[in-house]
Amino acid sequence: MKRLVTVVTGGSRGIGAAVCRRLAADGHDVVVGYLRDAGAAEAVADEVLGAGARSLALRADTSVEEDVDRLFALAEERLGPVTGLVNNAGVTGPLGRLADTATADLRQVLDVNLLGTLLCSRRAAQLMAPRGSGVIVNVSSAAATLGSPGEYVHYAAAKAGVDALTLGLARELGPDGIRVNAVAPGVIDTEIHAAAGDPERAARAAAAIPLRRPGRAEEIAAAVAWLMSPDASYAAGAVLRVSGGR
Ligand code: NAP
């Protein structure tokens, strides 16, 4: 039987690592993409191996075309035809008002969240369309519809772009047998908030969330895994909000 080979970008920690573990449990071979933390990515790949799946940790800056091409080339060389892609790599940049945000931060947030998703999706489409099947799940954000004033409107705008490309690409690639969907998490307890300059952000957000707590990475991974699975065989162009009601 054909093996499921799924590339997860930003798989070294947080939501991406939880997605790698969950997909391994669901029978996928997993390419663990990462940018800086090779040790963390190797540890996740080891966990995937421990679950009985094949795995590979590969460094690739998703906003760089050559890195993306190499990521998919090595994945196919080592594990076989790529059948799935989870566009999870993302950054918020420092929290703050637009007026105080540096151009370099605007550019990086757009490059990683939007251009990176486009570059990886384009490479996946080139490989999957001739084969007549494939699944892509984008990790968007509830920020896309909240706007994130005072925090990172540029990040919200980039994720709104991800929502638009999810719909467009689902319609473009549906006839090729490729399903494209997105998960839009609310506030999830990961290191992304510390990287944005506010380690307590997730805990503090609890009061404004109807379920009164931040989400766990595993709760997002479950939604991603569903959209990747045959159980979601008629879902295409959907943006599934998993945000505790926010
Ligand atoms: P995280 O803990 O900060 O992890 C980010 C991951 O992305 C890391 O594996 C990192 O790799 C990788 N990465 C960053 N820049 C990259 C680049 N240029 N190329 C390739 N990989 C890159 O973040 P998270 O909270 O798990 O977030 C995962 C996704 O969920 C992101 O798209 C984020 O926008 C989205 N999201 C998160 C939340 C939340 O509250 N946590 C809410 C809504 C949406 P290295 O560690 O190796 O650098």
Short mmCIF file of C-alpha atoms and ligand atoms in Angstrom, two decimals:
data_model
loop_
_atom_site.label_atom_id
_atom_site.label_comp_id
_atom_site.label_asym_id
_atom_site.label_seq_id
_atom_site.Cartn_x
_atom_site.Cartn_y
_atom_site.Cartn_z
CA MET A 1 0.00 0.00 0.00
CA LYS A 2 1.15 3.54 -0.76
CA ARG A 3 2.74 5.17 2.29
CA LEU A 4 1.62 8.56 3.54
CA VAL A 5 4.60 10.93 3.52
CA THR A 6 3.85 14.30 5.06
CA VAL A 7 6.08 17.36 5.30
CA VAL A 8 5.44 19.46 8.42
CA THR A 9 7.15 22.86 8.39
CA GLY A 10 8.14 24.25 11.79
CA GLY A 11 7.93 20.75 13.29
CA SER A 12 10.62 21.24 15.91
CA ARG A 13 8.35 22.57 18.67
CA GLY A 14 4.92 23.83 19.65
CA ILE A 15 2.00 23.06 17.37
CA GLY A 16 4.22 21.66 14.61
CA ALA A 17 5.85 19.11 16.93
CA ALA A 18 2.42 18.02 18.19
CA VAL A 19 1.28 17.63 14.57
CA CYS A 20 4.33 15.45 13.80
CA ARG A 21 3.61 13.17 16.78
CA ARG A 22 -0.09 12.94 15.98
CA LEU A 23 0.45 12.20 12.28
CA ALA A 24 2.98 9.49 13.16
CA ALA A 25 0.36 7.88 15.42
CA ASP A 26 -2.06 8.09 12.47
CA GLY A 27 0.38 6.20 10.22
CA HIS A 28 2.18 9.00 8.36
CA ASP A 29 5.88 9.06 7.69
CA VAL A 30 6.89 12.58 8.71
CA VAL A 31 9.45 15.11 7.53
CA VAL A 32 10.14 17.40 10.48
CA GLY A 33 11.04 20.81 9.04
CA TYR A 34 12.84 23.36 11.21
CA LEU A 35 14.83 26.58 10.99
CA ARG A 36 17.25 26.95 13.91
CA ASP A 37 16.84 24.18 16.46
CA ALA A 38 18.29 21.03 14.91
CA GLY A 39 18.39 19.24 18.28
CA ALA A 40 14.70 19.81 18.93
CA ALA A 41 13.79 18.70 15.40
CA GLU A 42 15.90 15.53 15.73
CA ALA A 43 14.18 14.77 19.05
CA VAL A 44 10.74 15.04 17.39
CA ALA A 45 11.94 12.85 14.50
CA ASP A 46 13.11 10.28 17.05
CA GLU A 47 9.64 10.29 18.63
CA VAL A 48 8.09 9.70 15.20
CA LEU A 49 10.48 6.78 14.67
CA GLY A 50 9.51 5.47 18.10
CA ALA A 51 5.89 5.42 16.97
CA GLY A 52 6.87 3.06 14.15
CA ALA A 53 6.83 5.59 11.29
CA ARG A 54 9.73 6.76 9.15
CA SER A 55 11.07 10.23 9.81
CA LEU A 56 13.60 12.82 8.81
CA ALA A 57 14.52 16.21 10.30
CA LEU A 58 15.39 18.75 7.59
CA ARG A 59 16.45 22.38 7.91
CA ALA A 60 14.63 24.72 5.55
CA ASP A 61 13.74 28.40 5.79
CA THR A 62 10.29 28.25 4.25
CA SER A 63 10.60 31.84 3.01
CA VAL A 64 13.58 30.90 0.80
CA GLU A 65 12.79 29.21 -2.51
CA GLU A 66 16.02 27.17 -2.68
CA ASP A 67 15.46 25.82 0.84
CA VAL A 68 11.89 24.80 -0.03
CA ASP A 69 13.03 23.04 -3.22
CA ARG A 70 15.73 21.18 -1.28
CA LEU A 71 13.26 20.24 1.49
CA PHE A 72 10.91 18.53 -0.95
CA ALA A 73 13.73 17.01 -3.04
CA LEU A 74 15.34 15.40 0.03
CA ALA A 75 11.96 14.30 1.38
CA GLU A 76 11.14 12.48 -1.87
CA GLU A 77 14.65 11.06 -2.22
CA ARG A 78 14.67 9.62 1.30
CA LEU A 79 11.01 8.78 2.00
CA GLY A 80 9.30 8.61 -1.42
CA PRO A 81 6.54 10.69 -3.02
CA VAL A 82 5.23 13.42 -0.72
CA THR A 83 1.49 12.94 -0.17
CA GLY A 84 0.84 15.65 2.42
CA LEU A 85 1.99 19.11 3.53
CA VAL A 86 1.28 20.96 6.76
CA ASN A 87 2.24 24.63 6.39
CA ASN A 88 2.81 25.31 10.07
CA ALA A 89 6.00 27.43 10.23
CA GLY A 90 5.11 30.89 11.46
CA VAL A 91 6.35 33.90 13.43
CA THR A 92 4.56 36.87 14.98
CA GLY A 93 7.52 39.21 15.42
CA PRO A 94 7.58 41.49 18.49
CA LEU A 95 4.23 42.62 19.92
CA GLY A 96 3.37 46.28 19.34
CA ARG A 97 1.50 48.89 17.37
CA LEU A 98 2.09 49.17 13.63
CA ALA A 99 3.48 52.68 14.10
CA ASP A 100 6.29 51.22 16.21
CA THR A 101 7.03 48.16 14.07
CA ALA A 102 10.25 48.01 12.05
CA THR A 103 10.11 47.32 8.32
CA ALA A 104 12.35 44.27 8.78
CA ASP A 105 9.78 42.78 11.18
CA LEU A 106 6.90 43.49 8.79
CA ARG A 107 8.83 41.83 6.00
CA GLN A 108 9.79 38.76 8.04
CA VAL A 109 6.24 38.17 9.27
CA LEU A 110 4.85 38.40 5.73
CA ASP A 111 7.70 36.32 4.32
CA VAL A 112 7.40 33.42 6.75
CA ASN A 113 3.63 33.26 7.23
CA LEU A 114 2.44 34.13 3.72
CA LEU A 115 5.26 33.77 1.18
CA GLY A 116 6.54 30.63 2.93
CA THR A 117 3.11 29.03 2.77
CA LEU A 118 2.86 29.98 -0.92
CA LEU A 119 6.32 28.61 -1.78
CA CYS A 120 5.73 25.29 0.00
CA SER A 121 2.22 24.96 -1.42
CA ARG A 122 3.49 25.70 -4.93
CA ARG A 123 6.17 23.01 -4.68
CA ALA A 124 3.65 20.54 -3.27
CA ALA A 125 1.16 21.35 -6.04
CA GLN A 126 3.84 20.80 -8.70
CA LEU A 127 4.59 17.36 -7.27
CA MET A 128 1.07 16.26 -6.33
CA ALA A 129 -1.04 17.44 -9.28
CA PRO A 130 0.52 15.07 -11.84
CA ARG A 131 -0.06 12.21 -9.36
CA GLY A 132 -3.72 13.17 -8.96
CA SER A 133 -3.81 13.27 -5.16
CA GLY A 134 -2.53 15.13 -2.12
CA VAL A 135 -3.56 16.95 1.02
CA ILE A 136 -2.45 20.38 2.27
CA VAL A 137 -3.34 21.90 5.63
CA ASN A 138 -2.35 25.48 6.43
CA VAL A 139 -2.00 26.69 9.99
CA SER A 140 -3.66 30.09 9.97
CA SER A 141 -4.80 31.99 13.07
CA ALA A 142 -7.94 33.40 14.63
CA ALA A 143 -5.97 36.67 14.35
CA ALA A 144 -6.97 36.72 10.66
CA THR A 145 -10.53 37.65 11.68
CA LEU A 146 -9.75 39.49 14.94
CA GLY A 147 -7.18 41.86 13.39
CA SER A 148 -4.93 41.87 16.50
CA PRO A 149 -4.91 45.65 17.14
CA GLY A 150 -2.02 46.82 19.30
CA GLU A 151 -0.32 43.42 18.99
CA TYR A 152 0.50 42.55 15.37
CA VAL A 153 -1.88 43.69 12.67
CA HIS A 154 0.71 42.65 10.07
CA TYR A 155 0.63 39.07 11.38
CA ALA A 156 -3.18 39.11 11.29
CA ALA A 157 -3.03 40.41 7.71
CA ALA A 158 -0.59 37.68 6.70
CA LYS A 159 -2.86 35.01 8.20
CA ALA A 160 -5.88 36.53 6.42
CA GLY A 161 -3.81 36.02 3.27
CA VAL A 162 -3.36 32.39 4.28
CA ASP A 163 -7.15 32.04 4.60
CA ALA A 164 -7.60 33.51 1.10
CA LEU A 165 -5.00 31.26 -0.45
CA THR A 166 -6.56 28.26 1.29
CA LEU A 167 -9.85 28.95 -0.47
CA GLY A 168 -8.28 29.83 -3.81
CA LEU A 169 -5.91 26.89 -3.86
CA ALA A 170 -8.64 24.47 -2.78
CA ARG A 171 -10.68 25.57 -5.80
CA GLU A 172 -7.65 25.53 -8.10
CA LEU A 173 -6.39 22.10 -7.04
CA GLY A 174 -9.65 20.29 -6.26
CA PRO A 175 -9.94 19.04 -9.85
CA ASP A 176 -6.41 17.59 -9.46
CA GLY A 177 -7.52 15.50 -6.49
CA ILE A 178 -5.78 17.73 -3.95
CA ARG A 179 -7.63 18.95 -0.86
CA VAL A 180 -6.52 22.23 0.75
CA ASN A 181 -7.85 23.38 4.13
CA ALA A 182 -6.70 25.41 7.13
CA VAL A 183 -6.91 25.35 10.90
CA ALA A 184 -7.19 28.73 12.63
CA PRO A 185 -6.01 28.34 16.23
CA GLY A 186 -6.86 30.81 18.96
CA VAL A 187 -4.37 31.42 21.77
CA ILE A 188 -2.32 28.24 22.22
CA ASP A 189 0.23 27.67 24.95
CA THR A 190 3.53 27.51 23.04
CA GLU A 191 6.85 29.36 22.97
CA ILE A 192 5.59 31.74 20.25
CA HIS A 193 4.37 34.21 22.91
CA ALA A 194 7.76 34.37 24.65
CA ALA A 195 9.38 34.91 21.25
CA ALA A 196 6.95 37.83 20.75
CA GLY A 197 8.17 39.31 24.04
CA ASP A 198 5.33 38.26 26.37
CA PRO A 199 5.75 34.77 27.91
CA GLU A 200 2.59 35.20 30.04
CA ARG A 201 0.36 36.15 27.08
CA ALA A 202 -1.38 32.75 26.80
CA ALA A 203 -2.16 32.51 30.52
CA ARG A 204 -3.39 36.11 30.63
CA ALA A 205 -5.68 35.62 27.62
CA ALA A 206 -7.74 33.00 29.47
CA ALA A 207 -10.27 35.49 30.85
CA ALA A 208 -11.22 36.64 27.33
CA ILE A 209 -11.67 33.10 26.00
CA PRO A 210 -15.16 31.55 26.42
CA LEU A 211 -13.61 28.20 27.44
CA ARG A 212 -11.51 30.19 29.97
CA ARG A 213 -8.13 28.70 29.09
CA PRO A 214 -5.54 28.78 26.31
CA GLY A 215 -5.49 25.77 23.99
CA ARG A 216 -2.91 22.99 23.92
CA ALA A 217 -0.82 22.19 20.86
CA GLU A 218 -2.31 18.68 20.82
CA GLU A 219 -5.80 20.16 20.41
CA ILE A 220 -4.67 21.90 17.21
CA ALA A 221 -2.84 18.78 16.04
CA ALA A 222 -6.10 16.81 16.34
CA ALA A 223 -7.86 19.25 13.99
CA VAL A 224 -4.95 19.17 11.53
CA ALA A 225 -4.94 15.36 11.64
CA TRP A 226 -8.66 15.25 10.90
CA LEU A 227 -8.29 17.53 7.87
CA MET A 228 -5.36 15.38 6.66
CA SER A 229 -7.39 12.19 7.03
CA PRO A 230 -9.88 10.44 4.75
CA ASP A 231 -12.55 11.32 7.35
CA ALA A 232 -12.33 14.84 5.88
CA SER A 233 -12.59 13.58 2.29
CA TYR A 234 -15.24 16.19 1.37
CA ALA A 235 -13.65 19.12 3.20
CA ALA A 236 -11.92 21.54 0.81
CA GLY A 237 -11.36 25.27 1.23
CA ALA A 238 -12.44 25.16 4.87
CA VAL A 239 -10.88 27.26 7.61
CA LEU A 240 -11.56 25.36 10.82
CA ARG A 241 -11.45 27.68 13.84
CA VAL A 242 -10.15 25.97 16.98
CA SER A 243 -10.08 28.81 19.47
CA GLY A 244 -12.05 27.96 22.59
CA GLY A 245 -14.90 30.04 21.22
CA ARG A 246 -12.96 33.27 20.72
P1 NAP B 1 6.53 28.19 17.88
O1 NAP B 1 6.44 27.36 19.10
O2 NAP B 1 7.20 29.53 17.93
O3 NAP B 1 7.22 27.31 16.71
C1 NAP B 1 7.46 27.88 15.47
C2 NAP B 1 8.08 26.84 14.56
O4 NAP B 1 8.28 27.46 13.28
C3 NAP B 1 9.42 26.35 15.01
O5 NAP B 1 9.50 24.98 14.70
C4 NAP B 1 10.41 27.14 14.16
O6 NAP B 1 11.61 26.41 13.89
C5 NAP B 1 9.63 27.28 12.88
N1 NAP B 1 10.02 28.41 12.05
C6 NAP B 1 10.03 29.72 12.37
N2 NAP B 1 10.44 30.46 11.31
C7 NAP B 1 10.67 29.58 10.31
C8 NAP B 1 11.11 29.70 8.97
N3 NAP B 1 11.42 30.91 8.42
N4 NAP B 1 11.25 28.57 8.22
C9 NAP B 1 10.97 27.37 8.76
N5 NAP B 1 10.56 27.18 10.00
C10 NAP B 1 10.41 28.27 10.77
O7 NAP B 1 5.08 28.51 17.25
P2 NAP B 1 3.64 27.79 17.44
O8 NAP B 1 2.91 28.51 18.46
O9 NAP B 1 3.82 26.31 17.52
O10 NAP B 1 3.00 28.20 16.04
C11 NAP B 1 2.86 27.30 14.95
C12 NAP B 1 1.91 27.92 13.95
O11 NAP B 1 0.65 28.19 14.58
C13 NAP B 1 2.37 29.26 13.37
O12 NAP B 1 2.01 29.35 12.01
C14 NAP B 1 1.58 30.28 14.18
O13 NAP B 1 1.41 31.48 13.49
C15 NAP B 1 0.28 29.52 14.36
N6 NAP B 1 -0.54 29.98 15.49
C16 NAP B 1 -0.08 29.90 16.76
C17 NAP B 1 -0.89 30.35 17.79
C18 NAP B 1 -0.46 30.31 19.23
O14 NAP B 1 -1.13 30.93 20.07
N7 NAP B 1 0.60 29.59 19.58
C19 NAP B 1 -2.16 30.87 17.52
C20 NAP B 1 -2.59 30.93 16.20
C21 NAP B 1 -1.77 30.48 15.19
P3 NAP B 1 12.95 26.58 14.83
O15 NAP B 1 12.51 26.37 16.25
O16 NAP B 1 13.90 25.52 14.40
O17 NAP B 1 13.47 27.94 14.56
#
